[in-house]
mmCIF file of C-alpha atoms and ligand atoms in Angstrom:
data_model
loop_
_atom_site.group_PDB
_atom_site.id
_atom_site.type_symbol
_atom_site.label_atom_id
_atom_site.label_comp_id
_atom_site.label_asym_id
_atom_site.label_seq_id
_atom_site.Cartn_x
_atom_site.Cartn_y
_atom_site.Cartn_z
ATOM 1 C CA MET D 1 15.963 -15.000 -3.284
ATOM 2 C CA LEU D 2 15.381 -11.223 -4.094
ATOM 3 C CA PRO D 3 12.350 -10.274 -5.896
ATOM 4 C CA ARG D 4 12.151 -9.574 -9.594
ATOM 5 C CA ASP D 5 10.339 -7.715 -12.222
ATOM 6 C CA ASP D 6 8.835 -9.844 -15.241
ATOM 7 C CA HIS D 7 11.981 -9.275 -17.308
ATOM 8 C CA GLY D 8 13.870 -11.328 -14.315
ATOM 9 C CA ARG D 9 15.593 -8.056 -12.874
ATOM 10 C CA ILE D 10 16.160 -7.508 -9.321
ATOM 11 C CA PHE D 11 14.115 -4.691 -7.570
ATOM 12 C CA LEU D 12 16.861 -3.549 -5.337
ATOM 13 C CA LYS D 13 14.447 -0.665 -3.682
ATOM 14 C CA GLY D 14 12.780 -2.113 -0.374
ATOM 15 C CA VAL D 15 15.792 -4.742 0.220
ATOM 16 C CA PRO D 16 17.165 -4.253 3.945
ATOM 17 C CA ARG D 17 20.719 -3.450 3.504
ATOM 18 C CA PRO D 18 22.531 -6.590 5.038
ATOM 19 C CA GLN D 19 20.795 -8.657 2.502
ATOM 20 C CA LEU D 20 21.737 -5.875 -0.458
ATOM 21 C CA LEU D 21 25.087 -5.887 0.315
ATOM 22 C CA GLU D 22 25.299 -9.970 0.428
ATOM 23 C CA TRP D 23 23.618 -9.858 -3.081
ATOM 24 C CA ALA D 24 25.974 -6.841 -4.100
ATOM 25 C CA GLY D 25 28.995 -8.743 -3.353
ATOM 26 C CA ALA D 26 27.689 -12.095 -4.700
ATOM 27 C CA GLN D 27 27.541 -9.872 -8.197
ATOM 28 C CA GLY D 28 31.381 -9.207 -8.070
ATOM 29 C CA LEU D 29 31.151 -5.708 -6.208
ATOM 30 C CA ARG D 30 33.883 -5.067 -3.547
ATOM 31 C CA PRO D 31 32.644 -4.201 -0.128
ATOM 32 C CA GLY D 32 32.787 -0.224 -0.752
ATOM 33 C CA GLN D 33 31.350 -0.418 -4.103
ATOM 34 C CA ALA D 34 28.347 -2.315 -2.328
ATOM 35 C CA ASP D 35 28.373 0.674 0.237
ATOM 36 C CA ALA D 36 28.227 3.440 -2.456
ATOM 37 C CA LEU D 37 25.476 1.364 -4.327
ATOM 38 C CA TRP D 38 23.514 1.727 -1.079
ATOM 39 C CA ALA D 39 24.117 5.173 -0.581
ATOM 40 C CA ALA D 40 23.478 5.925 -4.416
ATOM 41 C CA LEU D 41 20.070 4.585 -4.133
ATOM 42 C CA TYR D 42 18.868 6.109 -0.406
ATOM 43 C CA ARG D 43 21.122 9.211 0.285
ATOM 44 C CA LYS D 44 21.811 10.262 -3.652
ATOM 45 C CA LEU D 45 18.487 9.182 -4.654
ATOM 46 C CA ARG D 46 19.664 8.214 -7.876
ATOM 47 C CA SER D 47 17.219 6.869 -10.183
ATOM 48 C CA ASP D 48 19.367 5.556 -13.078
ATOM 49 C CA PHE D 49 22.854 3.191 -12.855
ATOM 50 C CA ALA D 50 23.970 5.561 -15.533
ATOM 51 C CA THR D 51 24.512 8.570 -13.283
ATOM 52 C CA MET D 52 26.121 6.788 -10.558
ATOM 53 C CA PRO D 53 29.892 8.273 -10.598
ATOM 54 C CA GLU D 54 30.042 6.368 -7.335
ATOM 55 C CA LEU D 55 30.531 3.072 -9.256
ATOM 56 C CA ASP D 56 32.995 2.756 -12.256
ATOM 57 C CA ARG D 57 31.751 1.826 -15.686
ATOM 58 C CA ALA D 58 31.779 -1.900 -15.377
ATOM 59 C CA ALA D 59 29.867 -1.664 -12.095
ATOM 60 C CA ARG D 60 27.326 -0.005 -13.659
ATOM 61 C CA ASP D 61 26.848 -1.676 -16.610
ATOM 62 C CA GLY D 62 26.704 -5.019 -14.727
ATOM 63 C CA LEU D 63 24.283 -3.814 -12.112
ATOM 64 C CA ALA D 64 21.846 -2.486 -15.439
ATOM 65 C CA ALA D 65 21.991 -5.695 -16.588
ATOM 66 C CA VAL D 66 20.218 -7.440 -13.731
ATOM 67 C CA ALA D 67 19.033 -5.237 -11.589
ATOM 68 C CA ARG D 68 16.648 -1.763 -11.673
ATOM 69 C CA LEU D 69 15.969 1.010 -9.665
ATOM 70 C CA ASP D 70 12.796 2.817 -9.683
ATOM 71 C CA VAL D 71 9.538 0.695 -9.552
ATOM 72 C CA LEU D 72 7.182 3.687 -9.439
ATOM 73 C CA ARG D 73 6.455 6.402 -12.303
ATOM 74 C CA LEU D 74 5.218 10.023 -10.609
ATOM 75 C CA GLU D 75 2.639 10.734 -12.641
ATOM 76 C CA ALA D 76 1.159 13.971 -11.080
ATOM 77 C CA VAL D 77 1.538 16.261 -7.978
ATOM 78 C CA LYS D 78 -1.781 17.905 -6.812
ATOM 79 C CA GLN D 79 -1.234 20.620 -4.187
ATOM 80 C CA ALA D 80 -4.081 21.492 -2.106
ATOM 81 C CA ALA D 81 -4.284 25.334 -1.270
ATOM 82 C CA ASP D 82 -2.676 24.925 2.391
ATOM 83 C CA GLY D 83 0.416 23.161 1.041
ATOM 84 C CA THR D 84 -0.544 19.523 1.011
ATOM 85 C CA SER D 85 0.529 17.823 -1.895
ATOM 86 C CA LYS D 86 -0.833 14.442 -3.310
ATOM 87 C CA LEU D 87 1.532 12.058 -5.020
ATOM 88 C CA VAL D 88 0.162 10.085 -7.611
ATOM 89 C CA PHE D 89 2.165 7.449 -8.738
ATOM 90 C CA GLN D 90 1.782 4.433 -11.272
ATOM 91 C CA THR D 91 3.136 1.183 -10.852
ATOM 92 C CA ASP D 92 4.405 -1.364 -13.618
ATOM 93 C CA ASP D 93 0.705 -3.077 -13.708
ATOM 94 C CA GLY D 94 -0.925 0.247 -14.667
ATOM 95 C CA ALA D 95 -2.380 0.805 -10.862
ATOM 96 C CA ALA D 96 -2.174 4.061 -9.339
ATOM 97 C CA VAL D 97 -0.967 4.425 -5.641
ATOM 98 C CA GLU D 98 -1.196 7.928 -3.785
ATOM 99 C CA SER D 99 1.114 9.185 -0.889
ATOM 100 C CA VAL D 100 0.260 12.693 0.517
ATOM 101 C CA LEU D 101 3.258 14.977 1.673
ATOM 102 C CA ILE D 102 2.182 17.437 4.824
ATOM 103 C CA PRO D 103 4.908 19.952 5.480
ATOM 104 C CA GLY D 104 4.824 21.427 8.892
ATOM 105 C CA PRO D 105 6.972 24.554 10.097
ATOM 106 C CA GLU D 106 10.374 22.826 10.123
ATOM 107 C CA ARG D 107 9.764 19.127 8.747
ATOM 108 C CA ALA D 108 7.481 17.205 6.644
ATOM 109 C CA THR D 109 5.343 14.001 6.952
ATOM 110 C CA LEU D 110 4.707 11.533 4.271
ATOM 111 C CA CYS D 111 1.712 9.704 4.412
ATOM 112 C CA VAL D 112 2.303 6.337 2.203
ATOM 113 C CA SER D 113 0.034 3.766 0.861
ATOM 114 C CA SER D 114 0.907 -0.072 1.631
ATOM 115 C CA GLN D 115 -1.594 -1.959 -0.938
ATOM 116 C CA VAL D 116 -3.761 -0.790 -4.022
ATOM 117 C CA GLY D 117 -6.939 -0.584 -2.805
ATOM 118 C CA CYS D 118 -8.204 -2.056 1.157
ATOM 119 C CA ALA D 119 -10.195 -5.411 1.908
ATOM 120 C CA MET D 120 -10.853 -3.896 5.298
ATOM 121 C CA ASN D 121 -14.194 -2.221 4.189
ATOM 122 C CA CYS D 122 -14.530 0.243 7.156
ATOM 123 C CA GLN D 123 -17.613 2.419 6.160
ATOM 124 C CA PHE D 124 -16.415 5.896 6.466
ATOM 125 C CA CYS D 125 -13.374 5.359 4.119
ATOM 126 C CA LEU D 126 -13.133 6.044 0.346
ATOM 127 C CA THR D 127 -10.068 3.496 -0.021
ATOM 128 C CA ALA D 128 -12.893 0.808 1.094
ATOM 129 C CA THR D 129 -14.933 1.742 -1.757
ATOM 130 C CA MET D 130 -12.131 0.073 -4.435
ATOM 131 C CA GLY D 131 -12.074 -3.188 -2.523
ATOM 132 C CA LEU D 132 -8.426 -4.606 -2.456
ATOM 133 C CA ALA D 133 -6.590 -4.735 -6.034
ATOM 134 C CA ARG D 134 -3.127 -6.126 -4.345
ATOM 135 C CA ASN D 135 -0.607 -5.749 -2.104
ATOM 136 C CA LEU D 136 2.496 -3.213 -2.782
ATOM 137 C CA SER D 137 6.043 -4.682 -2.918
ATOM 138 C CA ALA D 138 8.322 -3.420 -0.261
ATOM 139 C CA ALA D 139 10.149 -1.845 -3.243
ATOM 140 C CA GLU D 140 6.823 0.198 -4.314
ATOM 141 C CA ILE D 141 6.478 1.210 -0.459
ATOM 142 C CA VAL D 142 10.096 2.660 -0.068
ATOM 143 C CA ASP D 143 9.859 4.336 -3.677
ATOM 144 C CA GLN D 144 7.329 6.649 -2.444
ATOM 145 C CA LEU D 145 9.632 8.137 -0.134
ATOM 146 C CA VAL D 146 12.396 8.095 -2.231
ATOM 147 C CA ILE D 147 10.211 10.205 -5.160
ATOM 148 C CA ALA D 148 8.874 12.360 -2.612
ATOM 149 C CA ARG D 149 12.547 13.346 -1.487
ATOM 150 C CA ARG D 150 13.669 13.735 -4.920
ATOM 151 C CA ARG D 151 10.764 15.683 -5.792
ATOM 152 C CA PHE D 152 10.965 18.039 -2.973
ATOM 153 C CA PRO D 153 14.742 18.350 -1.932
ATOM 154 C CA ASP D 154 14.089 21.457 -0.167
ATOM 155 C CA VAL D 155 11.513 19.868 2.447
ATOM 156 C CA TRP D 156 12.746 17.323 4.829
ATOM 157 C CA ILE D 157 10.597 14.830 4.846
ATOM 158 C CA SER D 158 11.339 13.333 8.434
ATOM 159 C CA ASN D 159 7.915 11.415 9.039
ATOM 160 C CA VAL D 160 6.460 8.404 7.396
ATOM 161 C CA VAL D 161 3.004 7.319 8.225
ATOM 162 C CA PHE D 162 1.332 4.441 6.887
ATOM 163 C CA MET D 163 -1.998 5.912 6.591
ATOM 164 C CA GLY D 164 -2.379 6.033 3.034
ATOM 165 C CA MET D 165 -4.250 3.374 0.951
ATOM 166 C CA GLY D 166 -4.335 -0.008 2.502
ATOM 167 C CA GLU D 167 -4.385 -1.698 5.775
ATOM 168 C CA PRO D 168 -0.790 -2.215 6.489
ATOM 169 C CA LEU D 169 -0.893 -4.986 8.674
ATOM 170 C CA HIS D 170 -2.451 -7.151 5.704
ATOM 171 C CA ASN D 171 0.816 -6.636 3.963
ATOM 172 C CA LEU D 172 3.426 -7.338 6.577
ATOM 173 C CA ASP D 173 5.847 -9.427 4.687
ATOM 174 C CA GLN D 174 6.375 -6.522 2.337
ATOM 175 C CA VAL D 175 5.911 -3.566 5.029
ATOM 176 C CA LEU D 176 8.473 -4.991 7.717
ATOM 177 C CA PRO D 177 11.592 -4.600 5.027
ATOM 178 C CA ALA D 178 10.177 -1.211 3.863
ATOM 179 C CA ILE D 179 10.384 0.169 7.368
ATOM 180 C CA ALA D 180 14.057 -1.620 7.945
ATOM 181 C CA VAL D 181 14.879 0.114 4.847
ATOM 182 C CA MET D 182 13.527 3.811 5.827
ATOM 183 C CA VAL D 183 15.221 4.053 9.664
ATOM 184 C CA ASP D 184 18.942 2.581 8.086
ATOM 185 C CA ASP D 185 21.194 4.868 9.354
ATOM 186 C CA HIS D 186 23.439 4.670 6.378
ATOM 187 C CA GLY D 187 20.028 5.848 3.722
ATOM 188 C CA LEU D 188 16.833 7.335 4.016
ATOM 189 C CA GLY D 189 17.879 7.809 7.789
ATOM 190 C CA LEU D 190 14.191 7.911 9.419
ATOM 191 C CA SER D 191 14.453 7.915 13.335
ATOM 192 C CA HIS D 192 11.737 4.681 14.152
ATOM 193 C CA ARG D 193 10.056 7.174 16.257
ATOM 194 C CA ARG D 194 9.220 8.924 13.513
ATOM 195 C CA VAL D 195 7.650 5.805 11.521
ATOM 196 C CA THR D 196 4.131 5.115 12.346
ATOM 197 C CA VAL D 197 2.014 2.095 11.258
ATOM 198 C CA SER D 198 -1.572 2.350 11.453
ATOM 199 C CA THR D 199 -4.016 -0.345 11.680
ATOM 200 C CA SER D 200 -7.613 -0.893 11.766
ATOM 201 C CA GLY D 201 -6.978 -3.366 14.713
ATOM 202 C CA LEU D 202 -5.738 -6.898 13.162
ATOM 203 C CA VAL D 203 -4.662 -7.979 16.632
ATOM 204 C CA PRO D 204 -2.016 -11.549 15.771
ATOM 205 C CA GLN D 205 -0.532 -8.978 13.255
ATOM 206 C CA ILE D 206 -0.010 -5.937 15.650
ATOM 207 C CA ARG D 207 1.812 -8.600 18.185
ATOM 208 C CA ARG D 208 3.864 -9.484 15.064
ATOM 209 C CA LEU D 209 4.648 -5.742 14.043
ATOM 210 C CA VAL D 210 5.754 -4.875 17.759
ATOM 211 C CA ALA D 211 7.931 -7.949 17.998
ATOM 212 C CA GLU D 212 9.797 -7.650 14.535
ATOM 213 C CA SER D 213 9.560 -3.603 13.877
ATOM 214 C CA PRO D 214 11.170 -0.545 15.885
ATOM 215 C CA ALA D 215 7.962 1.367 14.118
ATOM 216 C CA GLN D 216 5.600 3.156 16.260
ATOM 217 C CA LEU D 217 1.870 1.663 16.674
ATOM 218 C CA ALA D 218 -1.189 3.029 15.795
ATOM 219 C CA VAL D 219 -4.562 2.128 15.828
ATOM 220 C CA SER D 220 -8.251 3.331 14.530
ATOM 221 C CA ILE D 221 -10.536 2.883 17.326
ATOM 222 C CA ASN D 222 -13.592 4.819 15.999
ATOM 223 C CA ALA D 223 -16.338 3.565 18.178
ATOM 224 C CA THR D 224 -16.764 2.726 22.036
ATOM 225 C CA THR D 225 -19.229 -0.046 21.745
ATOM 226 C CA ASP D 226 -19.274 -3.108 19.619
ATOM 227 C CA GLU D 227 -22.439 -2.554 18.164
ATOM 228 C CA VAL D 228 -21.325 0.610 16.710
ATOM 229 C CA ARG D 229 -17.779 -0.636 15.737
ATOM 230 C CA ASP D 230 -19.338 -3.804 14.043
ATOM 231 C CA ALA D 231 -21.223 -1.478 11.858
ATOM 232 C CA ILE D 232 -18.422 0.837 11.041
ATOM 233 C CA MET D 233 -15.591 -1.480 11.030
ATOM 234 C CA PRO D 234 -16.215 -5.008 10.122
ATOM 235 C CA VAL D 235 -12.867 -6.142 11.787
ATOM 236 C CA ASN D 236 -14.322 -5.846 14.972
ATOM 237 C CA ARG D 237 -16.544 -8.619 14.334
ATOM 238 C CA LYS D 238 -13.393 -10.785 14.639
ATOM 239 C CA TYR D 239 -11.676 -8.680 16.927
ATOM 240 C CA PRO D 240 -14.217 -6.826 19.369
ATOM 241 C CA LEU D 241 -13.107 -3.903 21.599
ATOM 242 C CA ALA D 242 -12.486 -6.034 24.826
ATOM 243 C CA VAL D 243 -10.001 -8.284 22.518
ATOM 244 C CA LEU D 244 -8.252 -5.530 20.836
ATOM 245 C CA PHE D 245 -7.842 -3.493 24.322
ATOM 246 C CA ALA D 246 -6.720 -6.886 26.029
ATOM 247 C CA ALA D 247 -4.083 -7.028 23.335
ATOM 248 C CA LEU D 248 -2.897 -3.771 23.505
ATOM 249 C CA ARG D 249 -2.440 -3.799 27.180
ATOM 250 C CA GLU D 250 -0.471 -6.769 26.822
ATOM 251 C CA LEU D 251 2.346 -5.103 24.384
ATOM 252 C CA PRO D 252 5.776 -5.187 25.423
ATOM 253 C CA LEU D 253 6.384 -1.731 24.690
ATOM 254 C CA ALA D 254 9.505 0.300 25.264
ATOM 255 C CA ARG D 255 9.603 2.616 28.516
ATOM 256 C CA ARG D 256 7.851 5.662 27.853
ATOM 257 C CA ALA D 257 6.223 4.246 24.647
ATOM 258 C CA ARG D 258 2.618 5.279 23.666
ATOM 259 C CA VAL D 259 0.001 3.865 21.270
ATOM 260 C CA THR D 260 -1.537 6.282 19.605
ATOM 261 C CA LEU D 261 -5.322 5.943 19.383
ATOM 262 C CA GLU D 262 -7.193 7.227 16.431
ATOM 263 C CA TYR D 263 -10.745 8.118 16.512
ATOM 264 C CA VAL D 264 -12.621 9.411 13.521
ATOM 265 C CA LEU D 265 -15.427 11.812 14.778
ATOM 266 C CA LEU D 266 -18.762 10.701 12.945
ATOM 267 C CA ALA D 267 -21.616 13.189 13.655
ATOM 268 C CA GLY D 268 -24.527 11.369 15.281
ATOM 269 C CA VAL D 269 -22.957 7.944 15.382
ATOM 270 C CA ASN D 270 -19.529 8.159 18.148
ATOM 271 C CA ASP D 271 -19.025 11.924 18.869
ATOM 272 C CA SER D 272 -21.399 12.339 21.940
ATOM 273 C CA LEU D 273 -20.083 12.929 25.258
ATOM 274 C CA ALA D 274 -20.866 9.242 26.436
ATOM 275 C CA ASP D 275 -18.552 7.894 24.025
ATOM 276 C CA ALA D 276 -16.148 10.545 25.522
ATOM 277 C CA GLU D 277 -16.774 8.702 28.517
ATOM 278 C CA ARG D 278 -16.567 4.988 27.206
ATOM 279 C CA LEU D 279 -13.507 5.873 25.211
ATOM 280 C CA ALA D 280 -11.693 7.025 28.430
ATOM 281 C CA GLU D 281 -12.940 3.736 30.311
ATOM 282 C CA LEU D 282 -11.509 1.643 27.317
ATOM 283 C CA VAL D 283 -7.961 3.191 27.495
ATOM 284 C CA ARG D 284 -7.872 3.621 31.184
ATOM 285 C CA GLY D 285 -4.567 2.394 32.412
ATOM 286 C CA LEU D 286 -3.059 2.058 28.619
ATOM 287 C CA PRO D 287 -0.052 3.922 27.381
ATOM 288 C CA CYS D 288 -1.364 6.208 24.827
ATOM 289 C CA LYS D 289 -2.387 9.558 23.140
ATOM 290 C CA LEU D 290 -5.726 9.778 21.529
ATOM 291 C CA ASN D 291 -5.919 11.502 18.105
ATOM 292 C CA LEU D 292 -9.206 12.875 17.155
ATOM 293 C CA ILE D 293 -9.751 13.046 13.151
ATOM 294 C CA PRO D 294 -13.208 15.073 12.538
ATOM 295 C CA TRP D 295 -14.162 12.931 9.622
ATOM 296 C CA ASN D 296 -13.269 14.053 5.968
ATOM 297 C CA PRO D 297 -16.565 14.109 3.605
ATOM 298 C CA HIS D 298 -16.024 12.730 0.202
ATOM 299 C CA PRO D 299 -18.840 12.685 -2.473
ATOM 300 C CA GLY D 300 -21.375 9.701 -2.157
ATOM 301 C CA SER D 301 -21.117 8.912 1.495
ATOM 302 C CA GLU D 302 -23.783 9.471 4.053
ATOM 303 C CA PHE D 303 -21.718 10.299 6.855
ATOM 304 C CA ARG D 304 -21.554 14.091 8.148
ATOM 305 C CA ARG D 305 -18.576 15.566 9.803
ATOM 306 C CA PRO D 306 -19.306 16.791 13.246
ATOM 307 C CA GLU D 307 -19.677 20.633 14.153
ATOM 308 C CA PRO D 308 -16.366 22.310 15.558
ATOM 309 C CA GLU D 309 -18.253 22.797 18.907
ATOM 310 C CA GLN D 310 -18.910 19.163 19.175
ATOM 311 C CA VAL D 311 -15.387 18.189 18.560
ATOM 312 C CA ALA D 312 -14.162 20.937 20.842
ATOM 313 C CA ALA D 313 -16.368 19.367 23.578
ATOM 314 C CA PHE D 314 -15.082 15.682 23.015
ATOM 315 C CA LYS D 315 -11.853 16.861 23.195
ATOM 316 C CA ALA D 316 -12.434 18.949 26.166
ATOM 317 C CA HIS D 317 -14.416 16.062 27.636
ATOM 318 C CA LEU D 318 -11.490 13.555 27.545
ATOM 319 C CA GLN D 319 -8.776 16.143 28.544
ATOM 320 C CA GLY D 320 -10.991 16.861 31.749
ATOM 321 C CA LEU D 321 -10.255 13.108 32.418
ATOM 322 C CA ARG D 322 -6.298 13.883 32.256
ATOM 323 C CA LEU D 323 -6.137 11.730 28.889
ATOM 324 C CA ASN D 324 -3.555 13.003 26.375
ATOM 325 C CA THR D 325 -5.835 14.305 23.369
ATOM 326 C CA SER D 326 -5.301 16.195 20.070
ATOM 327 C CA ILE D 327 -7.165 17.165 17.435
ATOM 328 C CA ARG D 328 -5.344 16.232 13.890
ATOM 329 C CA ALA D 329 -6.031 19.239 11.468
ATOM 330 C CA THR D 330 -7.739 18.517 8.499
ATOM 331 C CA ARG D 331 -5.075 18.825 5.698
ATOM 332 C CA GLY D 332 -5.621 18.765 1.758
ATOM 333 C CA ASP D 333 -8.942 18.289 1.356
ATOM 334 C CA ASP D 334 -9.568 20.001 -1.500
ATOM 335 C CA THR D 335 -7.370 17.789 -3.163
ATOM 336 C CA MET D 336 -8.942 14.736 -1.779
ATOM 337 C CA ALA D 337 -5.452 14.091 0.214
ATOM 338 C CA ALA D 338 -7.105 14.143 3.384
ATOM 339 C CA CYS D 339 -7.052 11.015 5.875
ATOM 340 C CA GLY D 340 -9.806 8.607 4.506
ATOM 341 C CA GLN D 341 -9.800 10.271 1.117
ATOM 342 C CA LEU D 342 -7.319 8.255 -1.042
ATOM 343 C CA GLY D 343 -8.551 6.258 -3.786
ATOM 344 C CA ARG D 344 -9.814 6.762 -7.146
ATOM 345 C CA ALA D 345 -12.247 9.638 -8.002
ATOM 346 C CA PRO D 346 -15.797 8.794 -6.401
ATOM 347 C CA ALA D 347 -17.673 8.993 -9.677
ATOM 348 C CA GLU D 348 -15.231 6.012 -10.536
ATOM 349 C CA SER D 349 -15.809 3.900 -7.487
ATOM 350 C CA PRO D 350 -18.119 1.200 -7.943
ATOM 351 C CA ARG D 351 -19.417 1.410 -4.088
ATOM 352 C CA ARG D 352 -20.290 4.274 -2.278
ATOM 353 C CA THR D 353 -19.966 4.939 1.283
ATOM 354 C CA ARG D 354 -22.785 4.770 3.649
ATOM 355 C CA ARG D 355 -24.316 4.597 7.113
ATOM 356 C CA PRO D 356 -24.985 1.108 7.802
ATOM 357 C CA HIS D 357 -28.786 -0.001 8.174
ATOM 358 C CA GLY D 358 -29.425 -0.300 12.023
ATOM 359 C CA LEU D 359 -26.825 1.929 13.221
ATOM 360 C CA PRO D 360 -28.047 3.583 16.186
ATOM 361 C CA VAL D 361 -28.221 7.101 16.056
ATOM 362 C CA ILE D 362 -26.906 8.770 19.263
ATOM 363 C CA ALA D 363 -27.638 12.033 20.265
ATOM 364 C CA SER D 364 -24.920 14.486 20.855
HETATM 365 S S1 LIG I 401 -9.782 3.104 7.050
HETATM 366 FE FE1 LIG I 401 -7.615 2.148 6.454
HETATM 367 S S2 LIG I 401 -8.492 0.085 7.018
HETATM 368 FE FE2 LIG I 401 -10.069 1.036 7.009
HETATM 369 S S3 LIG I 401 -11.006 0.892 4.594
HETATM 370 FE FE3 LIG I 401 -9.974 2.655 4.801
HETATM 371 S S4 LIG I 401 -7.739 2.245 4.046
HETATM 372 FE FE4 LIG I 401 -8.816 0.069 4.800
#
């Protein structure tokens, strides 16, 4: 049973190819026409059945009566000085969904959202202040990529990261088919090595993602003691560091595959050299690469971004311990498009992000 809108029309986006071809066959399309429909959706990026020369008039009219194409409307594109673009979409029910296009020298990365808001309540994240409004559908997730490619035809968007609004592993039933559509060779054609799903550390769902999807895994660590992680990431109270790392070590990763471990650096909270030392202990023996993210400020937050020297020292310490470590460059922060900055404007947000009371101050 394919998902439908309030008027009973089928959402074609986000339905993996085998199911879509089967549905098209049941609608009376010949196999060649069904393939043409898939190509119209994901290669030609058509937004309207009327502009599908791949199909004859009868097929177009028949599809238009029972199905729909775009499910998101592009409301605004805000370009930052560094070339990063924040795309603001609107859903049928009026929710705002945001993606960020991060251009590179040859190819670009699209950071997509998987939920409207987020329930995980990470204390340093603007999206968390919204709470969770709802999950996005697979169609709404895929449409972020389709519409971005249509809007930026000269940019080769080859990478997708699920690092926008939401905890993707809270919405796996929609994220998994969306990934299947994105990596389909006959359509959007992303390499599975270039689709990365980032989680705050939901252990059972990590196992399911690795078992059911070819996408790459990234886990947001952000602290080296349970005391600090409990305070800044409530998920840690359910899946503490020892449980999380034990699960990561047991994942059936492909040969030479690596888990990306993200570490948002918060001044005086988790950025000491003692933290670097503990982090190295935590990851010992795990095939991984470490991605350090100096925290991106947003108004109303009580956290601080570490000084560049501290970030460099943290990285150097890890590299000295022979760990594959990089620093993620801050992109798009003048349009609130940087990591952890997606969501409602702070003035409209009901809650502020704050340094939790009782959080130990760690000398840097
Ligand atoms: S960091 Fe990610 S998981 Fe945590 S609240 Fe923000 S969007 Fe949710």
